[in-house]
Short mmCIF file of C-alpha atoms and ligand atoms in Angstrom, two decimals:
data_model
loop_
_atom_site.label_atom_id
_atom_site.label_comp_id
_atom_site.label_asym_id
_atom_site.label_seq_id
_atom_site.Cartn_x
_atom_site.Cartn_y
_atom_site.Cartn_z
CA MET A 791 -19.55 -17.37 -3.48
CA THR A 792 -18.71 -16.08 -0.26
CA HIS A 793 -15.06 -14.63 0.15
CA LYS A 794 -13.70 -15.12 3.79
CA VAL A 795 -11.63 -12.26 4.40
CA THR A 796 -9.57 -11.08 7.86
CA LEU A 797 -10.57 -8.00 9.07
CA ILE A 798 -8.02 -5.80 11.16
CA PRO A 799 -9.89 -2.50 11.58
CA GLY A 800 -6.76 -1.10 13.24
CA ASP A 801 -6.89 1.76 15.51
CA GLY A 802 -6.88 5.71 15.03
CA ILE A 803 -8.76 6.33 12.12
CA GLY A 804 -8.50 2.67 11.05
CA PRO A 805 -11.97 1.40 12.55
CA GLU A 806 -13.73 4.62 10.89
CA VAL A 807 -12.33 4.02 7.27
CA ILE A 808 -12.77 0.35 7.48
CA GLN A 809 -16.38 0.63 8.44
CA ALA A 810 -17.06 2.82 5.45
CA THR A 811 -15.05 0.55 3.07
CA VAL A 812 -17.02 -2.60 4.39
CA ARG A 813 -20.28 -0.66 3.89
CA ILE A 814 -19.26 0.12 0.50
CA LEU A 815 -17.87 -3.42 -0.21
CA GLU A 816 -21.23 -4.77 0.76
CA ALA A 817 -23.06 -2.74 -1.11
CA THR A 818 -21.74 -4.14 -4.44
CA GLY A 819 -23.56 -7.53 -3.64
CA VAL A 820 -20.56 -9.60 -3.31
CA LYS A 821 -20.77 -12.02 -0.35
CA PHE A 822 -18.23 -11.48 2.46
CA GLU A 823 -17.57 -13.37 5.77
CA TRP A 824 -15.35 -11.17 7.69
CA GLU A 825 -13.25 -12.34 10.50
CA SER A 826 -12.41 -9.45 12.53
CA PHE A 827 -9.67 -8.82 14.82
CA ALA A 828 -7.62 -6.27 16.83
CA ALA A 829 -4.20 -5.58 16.61
CA GLY A 830 -1.46 -3.71 18.30
CA SER A 831 -2.21 -2.04 21.99
CA ASP A 832 -6.14 -2.86 21.63
CA ALA A 833 -5.30 -6.37 21.01
CA PHE A 834 -2.83 -6.68 23.96
CA ALA A 835 -5.63 -4.96 26.37
CA LYS A 836 -7.60 -7.93 25.40
CA TYR A 837 -5.44 -10.85 24.46
CA HIS A 838 -2.15 -9.86 26.16
CA GLU A 839 -0.82 -10.25 22.72
CA TYR A 840 0.03 -7.88 19.95
CA ILE A 841 -0.96 -10.06 17.21
CA PRO A 842 -3.49 -12.58 18.74
CA LYS A 843 -2.95 -16.16 17.83
CA GLU A 844 -6.55 -16.14 16.50
CA LEU A 845 -5.94 -13.63 14.07
CA THR A 846 -2.71 -15.23 12.90
CA GLU A 847 -4.82 -18.48 12.53
CA SER A 848 -7.30 -16.58 10.54
CA ILE A 849 -4.91 -15.05 7.75
CA GLU A 850 -3.64 -18.59 7.42
CA ARG A 851 -7.21 -19.67 7.08
CA THR A 852 -8.54 -16.98 4.62
CA ARG A 853 -5.06 -15.83 3.01
CA VAL A 854 -6.59 -12.23 2.33
CA GLY A 855 -6.68 -9.47 4.83
CA LEU A 856 -8.11 -6.31 4.93
CA LYS A 857 -6.14 -3.87 7.27
CA GLY A 858 -6.75 -0.38 8.83
CA PRO A 859 -3.63 1.36 10.19
CA VAL A 860 -2.21 0.31 13.37
CA THR A 861 -0.16 2.64 15.56
CA THR A 862 3.33 2.09 16.51
CA PRO A 863 4.87 4.14 19.53
CA ILE A 864 7.51 6.42 18.59
CA GLY A 865 11.01 5.88 20.26
CA GLY A 866 10.11 2.97 22.67
CA GLY A 867 7.14 0.58 23.37
CA PHE A 868 6.17 -2.40 21.04
CA SER A 869 7.62 -3.07 17.77
CA SER A 870 5.65 -2.20 14.61
CA ILE A 871 2.75 -4.84 13.96
CA ASN A 872 2.74 -3.98 10.36
CA VAL A 873 6.34 -5.08 10.02
CA GLU A 874 5.59 -8.31 12.16
CA LEU A 875 2.76 -9.21 10.05
CA ARG A 876 4.49 -8.56 6.66
CA LYS A 877 7.45 -10.63 8.06
CA ARG A 878 5.17 -13.67 9.41
CA PHE A 879 3.30 -14.28 6.37
CA GLU A 880 6.10 -13.63 3.95
CA LEU A 881 4.44 -10.43 2.38
CA PHE A 882 7.47 -9.78 0.44
CA ALA A 883 6.09 -7.16 -1.98
CA ASN A 884 4.51 -3.84 -1.00
CA PHE A 885 2.79 -2.66 -4.16
CA ARG A 886 1.41 1.01 -4.41
CA PRO A 887 -0.10 2.54 -7.05
CA ILE A 888 0.27 6.32 -7.63
CA ARG A 889 -2.75 7.84 -9.43
CA ASN A 890 -4.62 11.02 -9.56
CA LEU A 891 -8.37 10.89 -9.14
CA PRO A 892 -10.13 12.97 -11.24
CA HIS A 893 -11.25 16.52 -10.24
CA ILE A 894 -8.41 16.75 -7.62
CA PRO A 895 -6.23 19.77 -8.85
CA THR A 896 -2.56 18.80 -8.19
CA ARG A 897 0.61 20.38 -9.85
CA TYR A 898 1.14 16.86 -12.05
CA PRO A 899 -2.38 15.81 -13.64
CA ASP A 900 -2.52 12.26 -15.24
CA LEU A 901 0.21 10.82 -13.07
CA ASP A 902 0.58 6.90 -13.10
CA LEU A 903 3.40 5.19 -11.57
CA VAL A 904 3.70 2.21 -9.13
CA ILE A 905 5.85 1.87 -6.30
CA VAL A 906 7.14 -1.60 -5.69
CA ARG A 907 8.93 -1.92 -2.12
CA GLU A 908 10.87 -4.84 -0.73
CA ASN A 909 8.70 -5.75 2.67
CA THR A 910 10.54 -7.94 4.51
CA GLU A 911 14.33 -6.76 5.30
CA GLY A 912 16.61 -3.96 5.23
CA LEU A 913 16.90 -0.99 8.10
CA TYR A 914 13.05 -0.91 8.10
CA SER A 915 13.27 -4.32 10.22
CA GLY A 916 14.28 -2.18 13.02
CA ILE A 917 17.09 -4.73 14.18
CA GLU A 918 18.71 -2.71 16.85
CA HIS A 919 20.40 -2.71 20.17
CA GLU A 920 22.33 -0.85 22.44
CA VAL A 921 26.34 -1.83 22.20
CA ILE A 922 27.10 0.46 25.30
CA PRO A 923 25.14 3.16 26.88
CA GLY A 924 25.21 6.14 24.27
CA VAL A 925 25.77 3.88 21.31
CA VAL A 926 23.31 2.02 19.47
CA GLU A 927 23.46 -0.10 16.59
CA SER A 928 20.81 -0.50 13.88
CA LEU A 929 21.34 -3.66 11.44
CA LYS A 930 20.50 -3.45 7.95
CA ILE A 931 20.28 -7.05 6.44
CA ILE A 932 20.01 -7.12 2.65
CA THR A 933 19.99 -10.81 1.04
CA GLU A 934 20.18 -12.10 -2.51
CA LYS A 935 16.91 -14.13 -2.02
CA ALA A 936 14.74 -11.35 -0.98
CA SER A 937 16.18 -8.56 -3.42
CA THR A 938 15.72 -10.92 -6.41
CA ARG A 939 12.15 -11.80 -5.45
CA ILE A 940 11.26 -8.42 -5.12
CA SER A 941 12.66 -7.51 -8.50
CA ARG A 942 11.19 -10.53 -10.05
CA PHE A 943 7.77 -9.34 -8.85
CA ALA A 944 8.30 -5.99 -10.12
CA PHE A 945 9.26 -7.08 -13.57
CA GLU A 946 6.44 -9.50 -13.78
CA HIS A 947 4.35 -6.98 -12.93
CA ALA A 948 5.65 -4.55 -15.64
CA ARG A 949 5.24 -7.40 -18.31
CA LYS A 950 1.76 -8.30 -17.24
CA ALA A 951 0.26 -4.64 -17.06
CA ARG A 952 2.49 -3.71 -19.93
CA ARG A 953 4.40 -0.85 -18.20
CA LYS A 954 7.59 0.01 -20.04
CA LYS A 955 10.21 0.91 -17.54
CA ILE A 956 11.74 0.32 -14.18
CA HIS A 957 14.05 2.27 -12.13
CA CYS A 958 15.96 0.42 -9.31
CA ILE A 959 16.24 3.25 -6.49
CA HIS A 960 19.38 2.78 -4.03
CA LYS A 961 22.18 4.37 -2.35
CA ALA A 962 24.96 2.06 -3.76
CA ASN A 963 27.47 4.76 -3.89
CA ILE A 964 27.48 4.80 0.04
CA MET A 965 26.06 1.56 1.23
CA LYS A 966 28.46 -0.62 -1.50
CA LEU A 967 27.56 -3.98 -0.19
CA SER A 968 23.80 -3.53 1.00
CA ASP A 969 22.45 -1.49 -1.54
CA GLY A 970 25.00 -2.91 -4.16
CA LEU A 971 23.59 -6.12 -3.54
CA PHE A 972 19.90 -4.94 -4.07
CA LEU A 973 21.03 -3.42 -7.17
CA GLN A 974 23.18 -6.28 -8.60
CA CYS A 975 20.10 -8.56 -8.31
CA SER A 976 17.56 -6.21 -9.88
CA ARG A 977 20.36 -5.98 -12.73
CA LYS A 978 20.71 -9.61 -13.07
CA VAL A 979 16.59 -10.18 -13.09
CA SER A 980 16.30 -6.93 -15.56
CA LYS A 981 18.31 -9.27 -18.39
CA GLU A 982 15.38 -11.56 -18.39
CA TYR A 983 13.22 -8.60 -19.48
CA PRO A 984 14.59 -7.20 -22.46
CA GLU A 985 11.26 -5.57 -23.48
CA ILE A 986 11.49 -3.52 -20.35
CA ILE A 987 13.86 -0.32 -19.93
CA TYR A 988 15.75 -0.60 -16.84
CA GLY A 989 17.16 2.38 -14.83
CA GLU A 990 19.10 3.14 -11.84
CA HIS A 991 18.65 6.38 -10.00
CA ILE A 992 20.31 7.27 -6.40
CA VAL A 993 17.42 7.78 -3.98
CA ASP A 994 18.03 11.43 -2.85
CA ASN A 995 18.34 12.33 -6.53
CA THR A 996 15.18 10.40 -7.16
CA CYS A 997 13.08 12.50 -4.54
CA MET A 998 14.45 15.69 -6.10
CA GLN A 999 13.26 13.99 -9.78
CA LEU A 1000 9.95 13.31 -8.46
CA VAL A 1001 9.28 16.60 -7.41
CA MET A 1002 10.40 18.08 -10.56
CA ASN A 1003 9.30 15.82 -13.16
CA PRO A 1004 7.49 12.76 -11.66
CA TYR A 1005 6.35 11.87 -15.32
CA GLN A 1006 9.94 10.38 -16.14
CA TYR A 1007 9.03 7.23 -14.00
CA ASP A 1008 6.73 4.31 -14.49
CA ILE A 1009 7.75 1.44 -11.90
CA LEU A 1010 9.99 2.47 -8.92
CA LEU A 1011 11.80 -0.73 -7.36
CA LEU A 1012 12.93 0.41 -3.94
CA GLU A 1013 14.33 -1.60 -0.68
CA ASN A 1014 11.90 -1.17 2.24
CA LEU A 1015 12.87 2.17 3.85
CA TYR A 1016 13.31 3.97 0.70
CA GLY A 1017 10.07 2.61 -0.36
CA ASP A 1018 8.24 3.72 2.59
CA ILE A 1019 9.50 7.37 2.62
CA VAL A 1020 9.16 7.84 -1.24
CA SER A 1021 5.56 6.42 -0.62
CA ASP A 1022 4.37 9.30 1.15
CA LEU A 1023 6.41 11.65 -1.07
CA CYS A 1024 4.59 10.19 -4.09
CA ALA A 1025 1.09 10.29 -2.04
CA GLY A 1026 1.69 14.00 -1.88
CA LEU A 1027 1.84 14.56 -5.77
CA VAL A 1028 -1.54 12.90 -6.26
CA GLY A 1029 -3.44 14.75 -3.23
CA GLY A 1030 -2.34 13.23 -0.14
CA LEU A 1031 -2.32 10.27 1.77
CA GLY A 1032 -6.09 9.94 2.28
CA LEU A 1033 -6.17 8.83 -1.59
CA VAL A 1034 -3.19 6.08 -2.07
CA PRO A 1035 -3.71 2.64 -1.91
CA GLY A 1036 -1.51 -0.17 -1.33
CA ALA A 1037 -1.25 -4.22 -1.04
CA ASN A 1038 1.26 -6.54 0.61
CA PHE A 1039 1.55 -9.74 -1.67
CA GLY A 1040 3.13 -13.14 -0.73
CA HIS A 1041 3.39 -16.32 -2.38
CA GLU A 1042 0.69 -17.70 0.09
CA CYS A 1043 -1.64 -14.76 1.04
CA ALA A 1044 -1.86 -10.89 0.74
CA ILE A 1045 -3.21 -8.22 3.07
CA PHE A 1046 -4.48 -4.89 1.63
CA GLU A 1047 -4.24 -1.51 3.26
CA ALA A 1048 -3.64 2.06 2.59
CA VAL A 1049 -0.38 3.87 2.31
CA HIS A 1050 -1.44 6.18 5.31
CA GLY A 1051 -1.13 5.81 9.19
CA SER A 1052 -3.44 5.99 12.11
CA ALA A 1053 -3.58 9.63 11.91
CA PRO A 1054 -3.99 10.36 15.54
CA ASP A 1055 -4.72 14.00 14.77
CA ILE A 1056 -7.99 13.23 13.19
CA ALA A 1057 -9.22 10.02 14.88
CA GLY A 1058 -12.69 9.64 15.96
CA LYS A 1059 -13.87 13.02 14.19
CA ASN A 1060 -15.41 11.24 11.26
CA ILE A 1061 -13.23 13.38 9.04
CA ALA A 1062 -10.80 10.78 7.77
CA ASN A 1063 -10.89 10.14 4.00
CA PRO A 1064 -11.50 6.49 3.36
CA THR A 1065 -10.64 6.72 -0.14
CA ALA A 1066 -7.22 5.03 0.42
CA VAL A 1067 -8.60 2.16 2.18
CA LEU A 1068 -11.37 1.77 -0.40
CA ARG A 1069 -8.92 1.73 -3.33
CA SER A 1070 -6.86 -0.97 -1.65
CA ALA A 1071 -10.15 -2.88 -1.36
CA LEU A 1072 -10.55 -2.64 -5.03
CA LEU A 1073 -7.03 -4.24 -5.61
CA MET A 1074 -8.43 -6.83 -3.18
CA LEU A 1075 -11.51 -7.37 -5.10
CA ARG A 1076 -9.43 -7.78 -8.31
CA HIS A 1077 -7.35 -10.21 -6.23
CA LEU A 1078 -10.40 -12.12 -5.15
CA GLY A 1079 -11.55 -12.18 -9.02
CA GLU A 1080 -14.65 -9.68 -8.35
CA ALA A 1081 -13.60 -7.26 -10.96
CA GLU A 1082 -16.97 -6.33 -11.94
CA ALA A 1083 -17.44 -5.18 -8.17
CA ALA A 1084 -14.33 -3.31 -8.29
CA TRP A 1085 -15.41 -1.35 -11.55
CA LYS A 1086 -18.71 -0.50 -10.02
CA ILE A 1087 -16.92 1.19 -6.97
CA ARG A 1088 -14.37 2.78 -9.00
CA ASN A 1089 -16.92 4.44 -11.35
CA ALA A 1090 -18.79 5.55 -8.08
CA ILE A 1091 -15.33 7.30 -6.80
CA ASP A 1092 -15.15 8.97 -10.02
CA ASP A 1093 -18.56 10.26 -9.97
CA VAL A 1094 -18.55 11.31 -6.34
CA TYR A 1095 -15.09 12.97 -7.13
CA ARG A 1096 -16.51 14.71 -10.00
CA ASP A 1097 -19.78 16.05 -8.31
CA ARG A 1098 -17.43 17.39 -5.27
CA ALA A 1099 -20.47 17.79 -2.99
CA LYS A 1100 -19.53 15.01 -0.60
CA LEU A 1101 -15.77 15.00 -0.55
CA THR A 1102 -13.95 14.72 2.71
CA ARG A 1103 -11.65 17.89 4.42
CA ASP A 1104 -8.34 16.79 2.79
CA VAL A 1105 -9.44 17.10 -0.64
CA GLY A 1106 -11.25 20.23 -0.17
CA GLY A 1107 -14.60 19.14 0.65
CA ASN A 1108 -16.90 19.44 4.28
CA SER A 1109 -18.40 16.07 4.44
CA GLY A 1110 -17.48 13.54 7.02
CA THR A 1111 -16.20 10.06 6.31
CA SER A 1112 -19.58 8.23 6.75
CA GLU A 1113 -21.25 10.69 4.46
CA PHE A 1114 -18.54 9.99 1.57
CA ALA A 1115 -19.51 6.49 2.14
CA ASP A 1116 -23.12 7.26 1.60
CA ALA A 1117 -22.36 9.21 -1.34
CA ILE A 1118 -20.52 6.20 -3.05
CA ILE A 1119 -23.32 3.88 -2.09
CA ALA A 1120 -25.89 6.20 -3.75
CA ALA A 1121 -23.64 6.68 -6.78
CA MET A 1122 -23.16 2.94 -7.18
CA GLU A 1123 -27.11 2.47 -7.39
CA THR A 1124 -27.64 5.14 -9.69
CA PRO A 1125 -27.89 3.90 -13.40
CA ARG A 1126 -24.63 5.11 -15.42
CA GLN A 1127 -23.78 5.75 -18.89
CA PRO A 1128 -21.03 2.94 -20.00
CA VAL A 1129 -17.73 4.96 -19.84
CA ALA A 1130 -14.39 3.39 -20.82
CA PRO A 1131 -13.12 1.66 -17.82
CA MET A 1132 -10.42 3.36 -15.83
CA PRO A 1133 -7.74 1.95 -13.73
CA VAL A 1134 -7.88 1.48 -10.17
P1 NAI B 93 -0.15 9.42 8.93
O1 NAI B 93 -0.29 8.55 8.00
O2 NAI B 93 -0.90 8.77 10.17
O3 NAI B 93 -0.79 10.75 9.20
C1 NAI B 93 0.21 11.80 8.30
C2 NAI B 93 -0.81 13.04 8.01
O4 NAI B 93 -1.92 12.56 7.05
C3 NAI B 93 -1.65 13.35 9.05
O5 NAI B 93 -1.82 14.74 9.25
C4 NAI B 93 -2.97 12.93 9.16
O6 NAI B 93 -4.36 13.46 9.55
C5 NAI B 93 -3.04 12.55 7.48
N1 NAI B 93 -3.90 11.71 7.09
C6 NAI B 93 -3.48 10.29 6.74
N2 NAI B 93 -4.52 9.48 6.60
C7 NAI B 93 -5.49 10.48 6.06
C8 NAI B 93 -6.72 10.08 5.71
N3 NAI B 93 -7.23 8.73 5.44
N4 NAI B 93 -7.84 11.10 5.73
C9 NAI B 93 -7.17 12.51 5.93
N5 NAI B 93 -6.11 12.65 6.24
C10 NAI B 93 -5.19 11.34 6.27
O7 NAI B 93 1.34 9.41 9.52
P2 NAI B 93 2.11 9.31 10.92
O8 NAI B 93 1.27 10.61 11.61
O9 NAI B 93 3.41 9.78 10.64
O10 NAI B 93 1.55 8.21 11.72
C11 NAI B 93 0.75 8.07 12.87
C12 NAI B 93 1.01 6.56 13.46
O11 NAI B 93 0.54 5.69 12.35
C13 NAI B 93 2.28 6.21 13.63
O12 NAI B 93 2.06 5.36 14.95
C14 NAI B 93 2.69 5.04 12.64
O13 NAI B 93 3.62 4.04 13.13
C15 NAI B 93 1.39 4.37 12.11
N6 NAI B 93 1.45 4.08 10.66
C16 NAI B 93 0.80 2.95 10.67
C17 NAI B 93 0.97 2.41 9.23
C18 NAI B 93 0.30 0.97 8.95
O14 NAI B 93 -0.51 0.61 9.90
N7 NAI B 93 0.39 0.59 7.66
C19 NAI B 93 1.72 3.29 8.22
C20 NAI B 93 2.19 4.34 8.59
C21 NAI B 93 2.24 4.81 9.72
#
């Protein structure tokens, strides 16, 4: 079977890490038909649209996307393509597993938690206007529908993945109505899952708790902006942004992308770590029912990290993006002793 997948290489380090990932995916023997499109400023130069119609139509057709990061200009310019894609396709659940890779020394070994972030509303939507010169307003819209939907996604995931605990992270002491509604919805949904321990923490305390003792958490359920910020904090706990994968799920389609951005400081130098996008692609392989190929890559990642000879600079090596990808492909081709499968 050939899987049709919409590919958005993105910009900055995007094309480098996506190219490395595509090479590895193709080396598994799984057949893909890629429909590749630019987005953001690159797309505007070509199509005079930040999200070309062809890209939208492709996602409607394939229902699966693999995406590199897209730069969003700071303090002006066009609105985030990432936010727009998530809204356009109702990709309401942002799923980010936070796990150590073996052989990357970190303060907290064997960390294993999941971030479930509401992806379509809240302050992160960037609905803003200037009221009068010198006064701006930013709207934080929280709805019962979206809050209930994301809570249910988190609890269903907990049940399926046999996870034990969910903490709803909020600031309802201050934003009593908006975060209050988010909290009420997750409390209500929690009642339907009595086997899962439900807790609530205020977001600022959560950041401190994560740095002091992240093991107390299992699944973190957050609204959009808190999820964005806490994701990067958690990436720091397991070795950095070069490692942490993500997926955006809706009822109709899914787009897989790393937590990190376009990293303009290292773009075009063949030094970015493609592991985060590669691990996002593993989530995609599972979504496509290609679990065997996912394990093959997962085991190769293990081997390459254990060996340490071909790691990128962010995790203490000297190798480039493409050399790392070559090493993963070589490791996939090397016969391996069967070992207990590890999670993606
Ligand atoms: P960033 O995630 O691009 O970079 C933060 C730091 O992490 C930089 O020092 C960078 O070099 C490093 N880093 C990130 N990914 C890495 C990788 N794969 N390998 C090695 N080092 C890596 O965050 P920043 O600088 O805040 O954002 C840059 C741009 O990316 C902005 O325009 C932002 O809007 C956009 N962005 C896009 C996202 C997306 O498309 N999903 C997500 C986050 C940010």
